[in-house]
PDB file of C-alpha atoms and ligand atoms in Angstrom:
ATOM      1  CA  MET A   1      14.346 -17.046 -10.998  1.00  0.00           C
ATOM      2  CA  GLY A   2      14.953 -13.422 -10.060  1.00  0.00           C
ATOM      3  CA  ALA A   3      13.461 -11.401  -7.220  1.00  0.00           C
ATOM      4  CA  VAL A   4       9.939  -9.989  -7.448  1.00  0.00           C
ATOM      5  CA  ASN A   5       9.871  -6.190  -7.678  1.00  0.00           C
ATOM      6  CA  LEU A   6       6.371  -4.796  -7.436  1.00  0.00           C
ATOM      7  CA  VAL A   7       4.490  -1.573  -6.923  1.00  0.00           C
ATOM      8  CA  LEU A   8       0.927  -1.925  -5.578  1.00  0.00           C
ATOM      9  CA  PHE A   9      -1.397   1.005  -5.927  1.00  0.00           C
ATOM     10  CA  GLY A  10      -5.087   1.811  -5.937  1.00  0.00           C
ATOM     11  CA  ALA A  11      -7.581   3.804  -3.889  1.00  0.00           C
ATOM     12  CA  PRO A  12      -7.685   3.527  -0.094  1.00  0.00           C
ATOM     13  CA  GLY A  13      -9.542   0.385   1.003  1.00  0.00           C
ATOM     14  CA  VAL A  14      -8.752  -1.570  -2.100  1.00  0.00           C
ATOM     15  CA  GLY A  15      -6.769  -4.144  -0.080  1.00  0.00           C
ATOM     16  CA  LYS A  16      -3.150  -3.317  -0.912  1.00  0.00           C
ATOM     17  CA  GLY A  17      -1.905  -4.142   2.590  1.00  0.00           C
ATOM     18  CA  THR A  18      -3.729  -7.470   2.780  1.00  0.00           C
ATOM     19  CA  LEU A  19      -2.566  -8.513  -0.688  1.00  0.00           C
ATOM     20  CA  ALA A  20       0.992  -7.375   0.030  1.00  0.00           C
ATOM     21  CA  GLU A  21       1.084  -9.711   3.043  1.00  0.00           C
ATOM     22  CA  MET A  22      -0.226 -12.601   0.918  1.00  0.00           C
ATOM     23  CA  ILE A  23       2.420 -11.958  -1.754  1.00  0.00           C
ATOM     24  CA  LYS A  24       5.070 -11.718   0.951  1.00  0.00           C
ATOM     25  CA  SER A  25       4.231 -15.165   2.374  1.00  0.00           C
ATOM     26  CA  GLU A  26       3.960 -16.835  -1.038  1.00  0.00           C
ATOM     27  CA  TYR A  27       7.131 -15.392  -2.591  1.00  0.00           C
ATOM     28  CA  GLY A  28       9.221 -14.433   0.459  1.00  0.00           C
ATOM     29  CA  VAL A  29       9.507 -10.829  -0.658  1.00  0.00           C
ATOM     30  CA  PRO A  30       9.704  -7.923   1.836  1.00  0.00           C
ATOM     31  CA  HIS A  31       6.569  -5.790   2.191  1.00  0.00           C
ATOM     32  CA  ILE A  32       7.372  -2.084   2.327  1.00  0.00           C
ATOM     33  CA  SER A  33       4.452   0.107   3.391  1.00  0.00           C
ATOM     34  CA  THR A  34       5.108   3.829   3.782  1.00  0.00           C
ATOM     35  CA  GLY A  35       1.818   4.127   5.726  1.00  0.00           C
ATOM     36  CA  ASP A  36       2.995   1.491   8.259  1.00  0.00           C
ATOM     37  CA  MET A  37       6.369   3.216   8.544  1.00  0.00           C
ATOM     38  CA  PHE A  38       4.672   6.529   9.263  1.00  0.00           C
ATOM     39  CA  ARG A  39       2.328   4.953  11.840  1.00  0.00           C
ATOM     40  CA  GLU A  40       5.410   3.560  13.636  1.00  0.00           C
ATOM     41  CA  LEU A  41       6.976   7.024  13.661  1.00  0.00           C
ATOM     42  CA  VAL A  42       3.729   8.505  15.012  1.00  0.00           C
ATOM     43  CA  LYS A  43       3.707   5.880  17.797  1.00  0.00           C
ATOM     44  CA  GLU A  44       7.202   6.958  18.859  1.00  0.00           C
ATOM     45  CA  GLY A  45       5.738  10.361  19.688  1.00  0.00           C
ATOM     46  CA  THR A  46       8.673  12.356  18.271  1.00  0.00           C
ATOM     47  CA  GLU A  47       8.376  15.745  16.613  1.00  0.00           C
ATOM     48  CA  VAL A  48       8.519  14.075  13.188  1.00  0.00           C
ATOM     49  CA  GLY A  49       5.737  11.734  14.305  1.00  0.00           C
ATOM     50  CA  ARG A  50       3.534  14.648  15.362  1.00  0.00           C
ATOM     51  CA  MET A  51       4.103  16.376  12.035  1.00  0.00           C
ATOM     52  CA  LEU A  52       3.212  13.188  10.119  1.00  0.00           C
ATOM     53  CA  SER A  53       0.066  12.564  12.162  1.00  0.00           C
ATOM     54  CA  LYS A  54      -1.311  15.970  11.160  1.00  0.00           C
ATOM     55  CA  TYR A  55      -1.273  15.010   7.483  1.00  0.00           C
ATOM     56  CA  MET A  56      -2.454  11.467   8.087  1.00  0.00           C
ATOM     57  CA  ASN A  57      -5.336  12.334  10.403  1.00  0.00           C
ATOM     58  CA  GLU A  58      -6.651  14.787   7.846  1.00  0.00           C
ATOM     59  CA  GLY A  59      -6.367  12.211   5.049  1.00  0.00           C
ATOM     60  CA  LYS A  60      -3.796  14.316   3.192  1.00  0.00           C
ATOM     61  CA  LEU A  61      -0.572  13.165   1.609  1.00  0.00           C
ATOM     62  CA  VAL A  62       2.703  13.604   3.462  1.00  0.00           C
ATOM     63  CA  PRO A  63       4.937  15.947   1.390  1.00  0.00           C
ATOM     64  CA  ASP A  64       6.936  14.198  -1.321  1.00  0.00           C
ATOM     65  CA  ASP A  65      10.410  15.074  -0.022  1.00  0.00           C
ATOM     66  CA  ILE A  66       9.714  13.477   3.361  1.00  0.00           C
ATOM     67  CA  VAL A  67       8.168  10.342   1.863  1.00  0.00           C
ATOM     68  CA  ILE A  68      10.974   9.891  -0.649  1.00  0.00           C
ATOM     69  CA  GLY A  69      13.622  10.267   2.094  1.00  0.00           C
ATOM     70  CA  VAL A  70      11.932   7.641   4.292  1.00  0.00           C
ATOM     71  CA  LEU A  71      11.509   5.275   1.367  1.00  0.00           C
ATOM     72  CA  ARG A  72      15.129   5.613   0.278  1.00  0.00           C
ATOM     73  CA  ASP A  73      16.303   4.729   3.814  1.00  0.00           C
ATOM     74  CA  ASN A  74      14.123   1.630   3.774  1.00  0.00           C
ATOM     75  CA  MET A  75      15.130   0.298   0.380  1.00  0.00           C
ATOM     76  CA  LYS A  76      18.684  -0.570   1.262  1.00  0.00           C
ATOM     77  CA  ASP A  77      18.213  -4.321   1.453  1.00  0.00           C
ATOM     78  CA  ASP A  78      16.423  -5.263  -1.723  1.00  0.00           C
ATOM     79  CA  GLU A  79      18.169  -8.370  -3.043  1.00  0.00           C
ATOM     80  CA  LYS A  80      15.062 -10.394  -2.288  1.00  0.00           C
ATOM     81  CA  GLY A  81      12.925  -7.891  -4.155  1.00  0.00           C
ATOM     82  CA  PHE A  82      10.199  -5.716  -2.694  1.00  0.00           C
ATOM     83  CA  ILE A  83       6.481  -5.095  -2.617  1.00  0.00           C
ATOM     84  CA  LEU A  84       5.890  -1.369  -2.403  1.00  0.00           C
ATOM     85  CA  ASP A  85       2.477  -0.776  -0.841  1.00  0.00           C
ATOM     86  CA  GLY A  86       1.228   2.816  -0.917  1.00  0.00           C
ATOM     87  CA  PHE A  87       4.320   4.214  -2.613  1.00  0.00           C
ATOM     88  CA  PRO A  88       4.475   5.943  -5.053  1.00  0.00           C
ATOM     89  CA  ARG A  89       1.361   8.078  -4.635  1.00  0.00           C
ATOM     90  CA  THR A  90       2.348  11.031  -6.827  1.00  0.00           C
ATOM     91  CA  ARG A  91       4.146  11.460 -10.092  1.00  0.00           C
ATOM     92  CA  LYS A  92       7.117  13.030  -8.312  1.00  0.00           C
ATOM     93  CA  GLN A  93       7.392   9.948  -6.079  1.00  0.00           C
ATOM     94  CA  ALA A  94       7.140   7.649  -9.106  1.00  0.00           C
ATOM     95  CA  GLU A  95       9.978   9.517 -10.786  1.00  0.00           C
ATOM     96  CA  ALA A  96      12.079   9.410  -7.605  1.00  0.00           C
ATOM     97  CA  LEU A  97      11.493   5.656  -7.382  1.00  0.00           C
ATOM     98  CA  GLN A  98      12.621   5.233 -10.965  1.00  0.00           C
ATOM     99  CA  THR A  99      15.830   7.140 -10.169  1.00  0.00           C
ATOM    100  CA  ILE A 100      16.498   4.998  -7.065  1.00  0.00           C
ATOM    101  CA  LEU A 101      15.940   1.790  -9.049  1.00  0.00           C
ATOM    102  CA  ASP A 102      18.022   2.953 -12.014  1.00  0.00           C
ATOM    103  CA  GLY A 103      20.878   3.681  -9.578  1.00  0.00           C
ATOM    104  CA  LYS A 104      20.718   0.075  -8.366  1.00  0.00           C
ATOM    105  CA  ARG A 105      20.162  -1.368 -11.857  1.00  0.00           C
ATOM    106  CA  ILE A 106      16.882  -2.872 -10.735  1.00  0.00           C
ATOM    107  CA  SER A 107      13.736  -2.857 -12.833  1.00  0.00           C
ATOM    108  CA  LEU A 108      10.114  -3.163 -11.787  1.00  0.00           C
ATOM    109  CA  ASP A 109       8.268  -6.325 -12.812  1.00  0.00           C
ATOM    110  CA  ALA A 110       4.845  -4.709 -12.642  1.00  0.00           C
ATOM    111  CA  ALA A 111       2.791  -1.888 -11.154  1.00  0.00           C
ATOM    112  CA  ILE A 112      -0.425  -3.532 -10.016  1.00  0.00           C
ATOM    113  CA  ASN A 113      -3.433  -1.250  -9.983  1.00  0.00           C
ATOM    114  CA  PHE A 114      -6.209  -2.623  -7.744  1.00  0.00           C
ATOM    115  CA  GLU A 115      -9.697  -1.564  -8.733  1.00  0.00           C
ATOM    116  CA  ALA A 116     -12.994  -1.666  -6.800  1.00  0.00           C
ATOM    117  CA  PRO A 117     -16.192   0.431  -6.750  1.00  0.00           C
ATOM    118  CA  VAL A 118     -16.350   3.258  -4.232  1.00  0.00           C
ATOM    119  CA  GLU A 119     -19.137   1.596  -2.171  1.00  0.00           C
ATOM    120  CA  VAL A 120     -16.917  -1.436  -1.637  1.00  0.00           C
ATOM    121  CA  LEU A 121     -14.035   0.803  -0.546  1.00  0.00           C
ATOM    122  CA  THR A 122     -16.054   2.781   2.025  1.00  0.00           C
ATOM    123  CA  GLU A 123     -17.599  -0.405   3.460  1.00  0.00           C
ATOM    124  CA  ARG A 124     -14.162  -2.002   3.819  1.00  0.00           C
ATOM    125  CA  LEU A 125     -12.558   1.025   5.414  1.00  0.00           C
ATOM    126  CA  SER A 126     -15.319   1.564   7.962  1.00  0.00           C
ATOM    127  CA  GLY A 127     -15.049  -2.076   9.137  1.00  0.00           C
ATOM    128  CA  ARG A 128     -11.276  -2.330   9.005  1.00  0.00           C
ATOM    129  CA  ARG A 129      -9.355  -3.045  12.207  1.00  0.00           C
ATOM    130  CA  GLN A 130      -5.590  -3.362  12.578  1.00  0.00           C
ATOM    131  CA  CYS A 131      -3.444  -5.050  15.210  1.00  0.00           C
ATOM    132  CA  ARG A 132      -1.379  -2.631  17.303  1.00  0.00           C
ATOM    133  CA  GLY A 133       1.280  -5.300  17.694  1.00  0.00           C
ATOM    134  CA  CYS A 134       1.939  -7.101  14.397  1.00  0.00           C
ATOM    135  CA  ARG A 135      -0.171  -4.780  12.172  1.00  0.00           C
ATOM    136  CA  ALA A 136      -2.287  -7.654  10.775  1.00  0.00           C
ATOM    137  CA  ILE A 137      -5.470  -6.411   9.121  1.00  0.00           C
ATOM    138  CA  TYR A 138      -9.023  -7.610   9.872  1.00  0.00           C
ATOM    139  CA  HIS A 139     -12.567  -6.592   8.962  1.00  0.00           C
ATOM    140  CA  ILE A 140     -15.357  -6.795  11.523  1.00  0.00           C
ATOM    141  CA  LYS A 141     -17.664  -8.532   9.004  1.00  0.00           C
ATOM    142  CA  ASN A 142     -15.605  -9.921   6.117  1.00  0.00           C
ATOM    143  CA  MET A 143     -12.483 -11.080   7.982  1.00  0.00           C
ATOM    144  CA  PRO A 144     -13.268 -11.052  11.705  1.00  0.00           C
ATOM    145  CA  PRO A 145     -10.736 -12.230  14.293  1.00  0.00           C
ATOM    146  CA  LYS A 146     -11.665 -15.365  16.276  1.00  0.00           C
ATOM    147  CA  GLU A 147     -12.147 -13.239  19.402  1.00  0.00           C
ATOM    148  CA  PRO A 148     -13.487  -9.714  18.890  1.00  0.00           C
ATOM    149  CA  GLY A 149     -10.842  -7.030  19.325  1.00  0.00           C
ATOM    150  CA  ILE A 150      -7.943  -9.495  19.603  1.00  0.00           C
ATOM    151  CA  CYS A 151      -5.402 -10.416  16.943  1.00  0.00           C
ATOM    152  CA  ASP A 152      -5.429 -14.135  15.979  1.00  0.00           C
ATOM    153  CA  ILE A 153      -1.729 -14.026  15.194  1.00  0.00           C
ATOM    154  CA  CYS A 154      -0.095 -12.272  18.153  1.00  0.00           C
ATOM    155  CA  GLY A 155      -2.897 -11.600  20.679  1.00  0.00           C
ATOM    156  CA  GLY A 156      -2.427  -7.817  20.277  1.00  0.00           C
ATOM    157  CA  ALA A 157      -5.293  -5.337  20.571  1.00  0.00           C
ATOM    158  CA  LEU A 158      -7.138  -4.393  17.391  1.00  0.00           C
ATOM    159  CA  TYR A 159      -7.961  -0.753  16.752  1.00  0.00           C
ATOM    160  CA  GLN A 160      -9.611   1.430  14.145  1.00  0.00           C
ATOM    161  CA  ARG A 161      -7.243   3.811  12.366  1.00  0.00           C
ATOM    162  CA  ASP A 162      -8.088   7.481  12.935  1.00  0.00           C
ATOM    163  CA  ASP A 163      -8.041   8.029   9.182  1.00  0.00           C
ATOM    164  CA  ASP A 164     -10.684   5.318   8.606  1.00  0.00           C
ATOM    165  CA  ARG A 165     -13.372   7.646   9.989  1.00  0.00           C
ATOM    166  CA  ARG A 166     -15.957   8.482   7.346  1.00  0.00           C
ATOM    167  CA  ASP A 167     -15.104  12.188   6.952  1.00  0.00           C
ATOM    168  CA  VAL A 168     -11.385  11.415   6.546  1.00  0.00           C
ATOM    169  CA  VAL A 169     -12.110   8.537   4.159  1.00  0.00           C
ATOM    170  CA  MET A 170     -13.926  10.972   1.855  1.00  0.00           C
ATOM    171  CA  VAL A 171     -10.846  13.241   1.780  1.00  0.00           C
ATOM    172  CA  ARG A 172      -8.535  10.265   1.129  1.00  0.00           C
ATOM    173  CA  LEU A 173     -10.630   9.099  -1.811  1.00  0.00           C
ATOM    174  CA  LYS A 174     -10.582  12.596  -3.291  1.00  0.00           C
ATOM    175  CA  VAL A 175      -6.815  12.896  -2.783  1.00  0.00           C
ATOM    176  CA  TYR A 176      -6.405   9.552  -4.556  1.00  0.00           C
ATOM    177  CA  GLU A 177      -8.346  10.811  -7.581  1.00  0.00           C
ATOM    178  CA  GLU A 178      -6.478  14.109  -7.680  1.00  0.00           C
ATOM    179  CA  GLU A 179      -2.924  12.984  -6.979  1.00  0.00           C
ATOM    180  CA  THR A 180      -2.490   9.234  -7.422  1.00  0.00           C
ATOM    181  CA  ALA A 181      -4.832   8.165 -10.221  1.00  0.00           C
ATOM    182  CA  GLU A 182      -2.502   9.690 -12.814  1.00  0.00           C
ATOM    183  CA  LEU A 183      -0.029   6.899 -12.027  1.00  0.00           C
ATOM    184  CA  ILE A 184      -2.289   4.606 -14.036  1.00  0.00           C
ATOM    185  CA  ASP A 185      -1.235   6.457 -17.178  1.00  0.00           C
ATOM    186  CA  TYR A 186       2.343   6.823 -15.990  1.00  0.00           C
ATOM    187  CA  TYR A 187       2.790   3.051 -15.615  1.00  0.00           C
ATOM    188  CA  ARG A 188       0.730   2.250 -18.685  1.00  0.00           C
ATOM    189  CA  ARG A 189       3.172   4.288 -20.759  1.00  0.00           C
ATOM    190  CA  LYS A 190       6.046   2.321 -19.253  1.00  0.00           C
ATOM    191  CA  ASP A 191       4.224  -0.894 -20.147  1.00  0.00           C
ATOM    192  CA  LEU A 192       4.218  -1.981 -16.505  1.00  0.00           C
ATOM    193  CA  LEU A 193       0.552  -1.474 -15.655  1.00  0.00           C
ATOM    194  CA  LYS A 194      -1.449  -4.537 -14.626  1.00  0.00           C
ATOM    195  CA  SER A 195      -4.988  -3.837 -13.481  1.00  0.00           C
ATOM    196  CA  VAL A 196      -6.588  -6.331 -11.135  1.00  0.00           C
ATOM    197  CA  ASP A 197     -10.210  -6.492  -9.998  1.00  0.00           C
ATOM    198  CA  ALA A 198     -10.108  -6.151  -6.195  1.00  0.00           C
ATOM    199  CA  SER A 199     -13.841  -6.069  -5.525  1.00  0.00           C
ATOM    200  CA  ASN A 200     -14.022  -9.730  -4.422  1.00  0.00           C
ATOM    201  CA  ASP A 201     -12.542 -11.561  -1.443  1.00  0.00           C
ATOM    202  CA  PRO A 202      -8.739 -11.436  -0.957  1.00  0.00           C
ATOM    203  CA  GLU A 203      -8.197 -15.060  -2.111  1.00  0.00           C
ATOM    204  CA  THR A 204      -9.873 -14.382  -5.467  1.00  0.00           C
ATOM    205  CA  THR A 205      -7.847 -11.206  -5.963  1.00  0.00           C
ATOM    206  CA  PHE A 206      -4.683 -13.033  -4.944  1.00  0.00           C
ATOM    207  CA  LYS A 207      -5.234 -15.635  -7.681  1.00  0.00           C
ATOM    208  CA  GLU A 208      -5.203 -12.847 -10.259  1.00  0.00           C
ATOM    209  CA  VAL A 209      -2.135 -11.281  -8.667  1.00  0.00           C
ATOM    210  CA  LYS A 210      -0.272 -14.593  -8.819  1.00  0.00           C
ATOM    211  CA  GLU A 211      -1.086 -14.886 -12.517  1.00  0.00           C
ATOM    212  CA  VAL A 212       0.404 -11.426 -13.058  1.00  0.00           C
ATOM    213  CA  ILE A 213       3.558 -12.219 -11.077  1.00  0.00           C
ATOM    214  CA  ASN A 214       4.069 -15.634 -12.630  1.00  0.00           C
ATOM    215  CA  SER A 215       3.587 -14.391 -16.174  1.00  0.00           C
ATOM    216  CA  GLN A 216       6.087 -11.571 -15.559  1.00  0.00           C
ATOM    217  CA  ARG A 217       8.602 -14.032 -14.100  1.00  0.00           C
ATOM    218  CA  ASN A 218       8.168 -16.476 -16.990  1.00  0.00           C
ATOM    219  CA  ALA A 219       8.790 -13.641 -19.412  1.00  0.00           C
ATOM    220  CA  GLN A 220      12.161 -12.846 -17.771  1.00  0.00           C
TER     221      GLN A 220
HETATM  222  P1  AMP B   1      -1.774   3.979   3.966  1.00  0.00           P
HETATM  223  O1  AMP B   1      -1.552   3.121   5.161  1.00  0.00           O
HETATM  224  O2  AMP B   1      -0.970   3.566   2.777  1.00  0.00           O
HETATM  225  O3  AMP B   1      -3.239   4.171   3.648  1.00  0.00           O
HETATM  226  O4  AMP B   1      -1.225   5.448   4.354  1.00  0.00           O
HETATM  227  C1  AMP B   1      -1.781   6.176   5.421  1.00  0.00           C
HETATM  228  C2  AMP B   1      -1.437   7.651   5.286  1.00  0.00           C
HETATM  229  O5  AMP B   1      -0.016   7.824   5.316  1.00  0.00           O
HETATM  230  C3  AMP B   1      -1.874   8.303   3.978  1.00  0.00           C
HETATM  231  O6  AMP B   1      -3.228   8.711   3.999  1.00  0.00           O
HETATM  232  C4  AMP B   1      -0.907   9.471   3.894  1.00  0.00           C
HETATM  233  O7  AMP B   1      -1.274  10.507   4.809  1.00  0.00           O
HETATM  234  C5  AMP B   1       0.380   8.840   4.426  1.00  0.00           C
HETATM  235  N1  AMP B   1       1.149   8.219   3.321  1.00  0.00           N
HETATM  236  C6  AMP B   1       1.468   6.901   3.183  1.00  0.00           C
HETATM  237  N2  AMP B   1       2.178   6.685   2.066  1.00  0.00           N
HETATM  238  C7  AMP B   1       2.315   7.899   1.472  1.00  0.00           C
HETATM  239  C8  AMP B   1       2.920   8.340   0.274  1.00  0.00           C
HETATM  240  N3  AMP B   1       3.549   7.488  -0.562  1.00  0.00           N
HETATM  241  N4  AMP B   1       2.861   9.671  -0.014  1.00  0.00           N
HETATM  242  C9  AMP B   1       2.260  10.549   0.804  1.00  0.00           C
HETATM  243  N5  AMP B   1       1.640  10.197   1.938  1.00  0.00           N
HETATM  244  C10 AMP B   1       1.667   8.885   2.292  1.00  0.00           C
END
């Protein structure tokens, strides 16, 4: 059976990162998160990192040309497939992705659109904590670590992302509506859109995601 080539999208807090990790362990497919890549660059403290952190801390999108360049550099090894988490976020990025994939004669299996009500999203984002070391994601109520503030997997310190503060979350949700939501139509027209209810716990959502992936693979 061929590789799994997926795009995951949906509003902030919908659980893309958590689901991407679950898909990665089940199918052995690399998880590519532009947000994680940018956070690594910010940590390095370079000029590029400082420029990125300005956009991210305000909840705004990083300009398309920068994002597309970073993505292209990170999609060199894709024989095992890929799970794109948080890319594309604009129509221009979606078109650039299509061009990259066409050049490699690769096609997407599905663009999974995760859906959840706004109250669920804000509650998840305000309780979200991430490991500084291995980047594992927790939630102080719904998915707490065994010891508060410490990652179960690697023992790293957990922290709250600057852009998970309430004021920034509001901007991110608005940016999603204004710039990313149109991808629903874009992928529907390409017959790749699969909408999944992400308002429940990750295991329930993952069951639905597996059905999507398996039905796409069986159709190949
Ligand atoms: P995420 O971890 O996916 O929520 O991304 C965190 C932040 O990184 C976003 O709020 C944006 O500022 C930036 N970012 C990540 N991916 C993209 C993208 N595809 N296009 C523009 N900005 C992005």
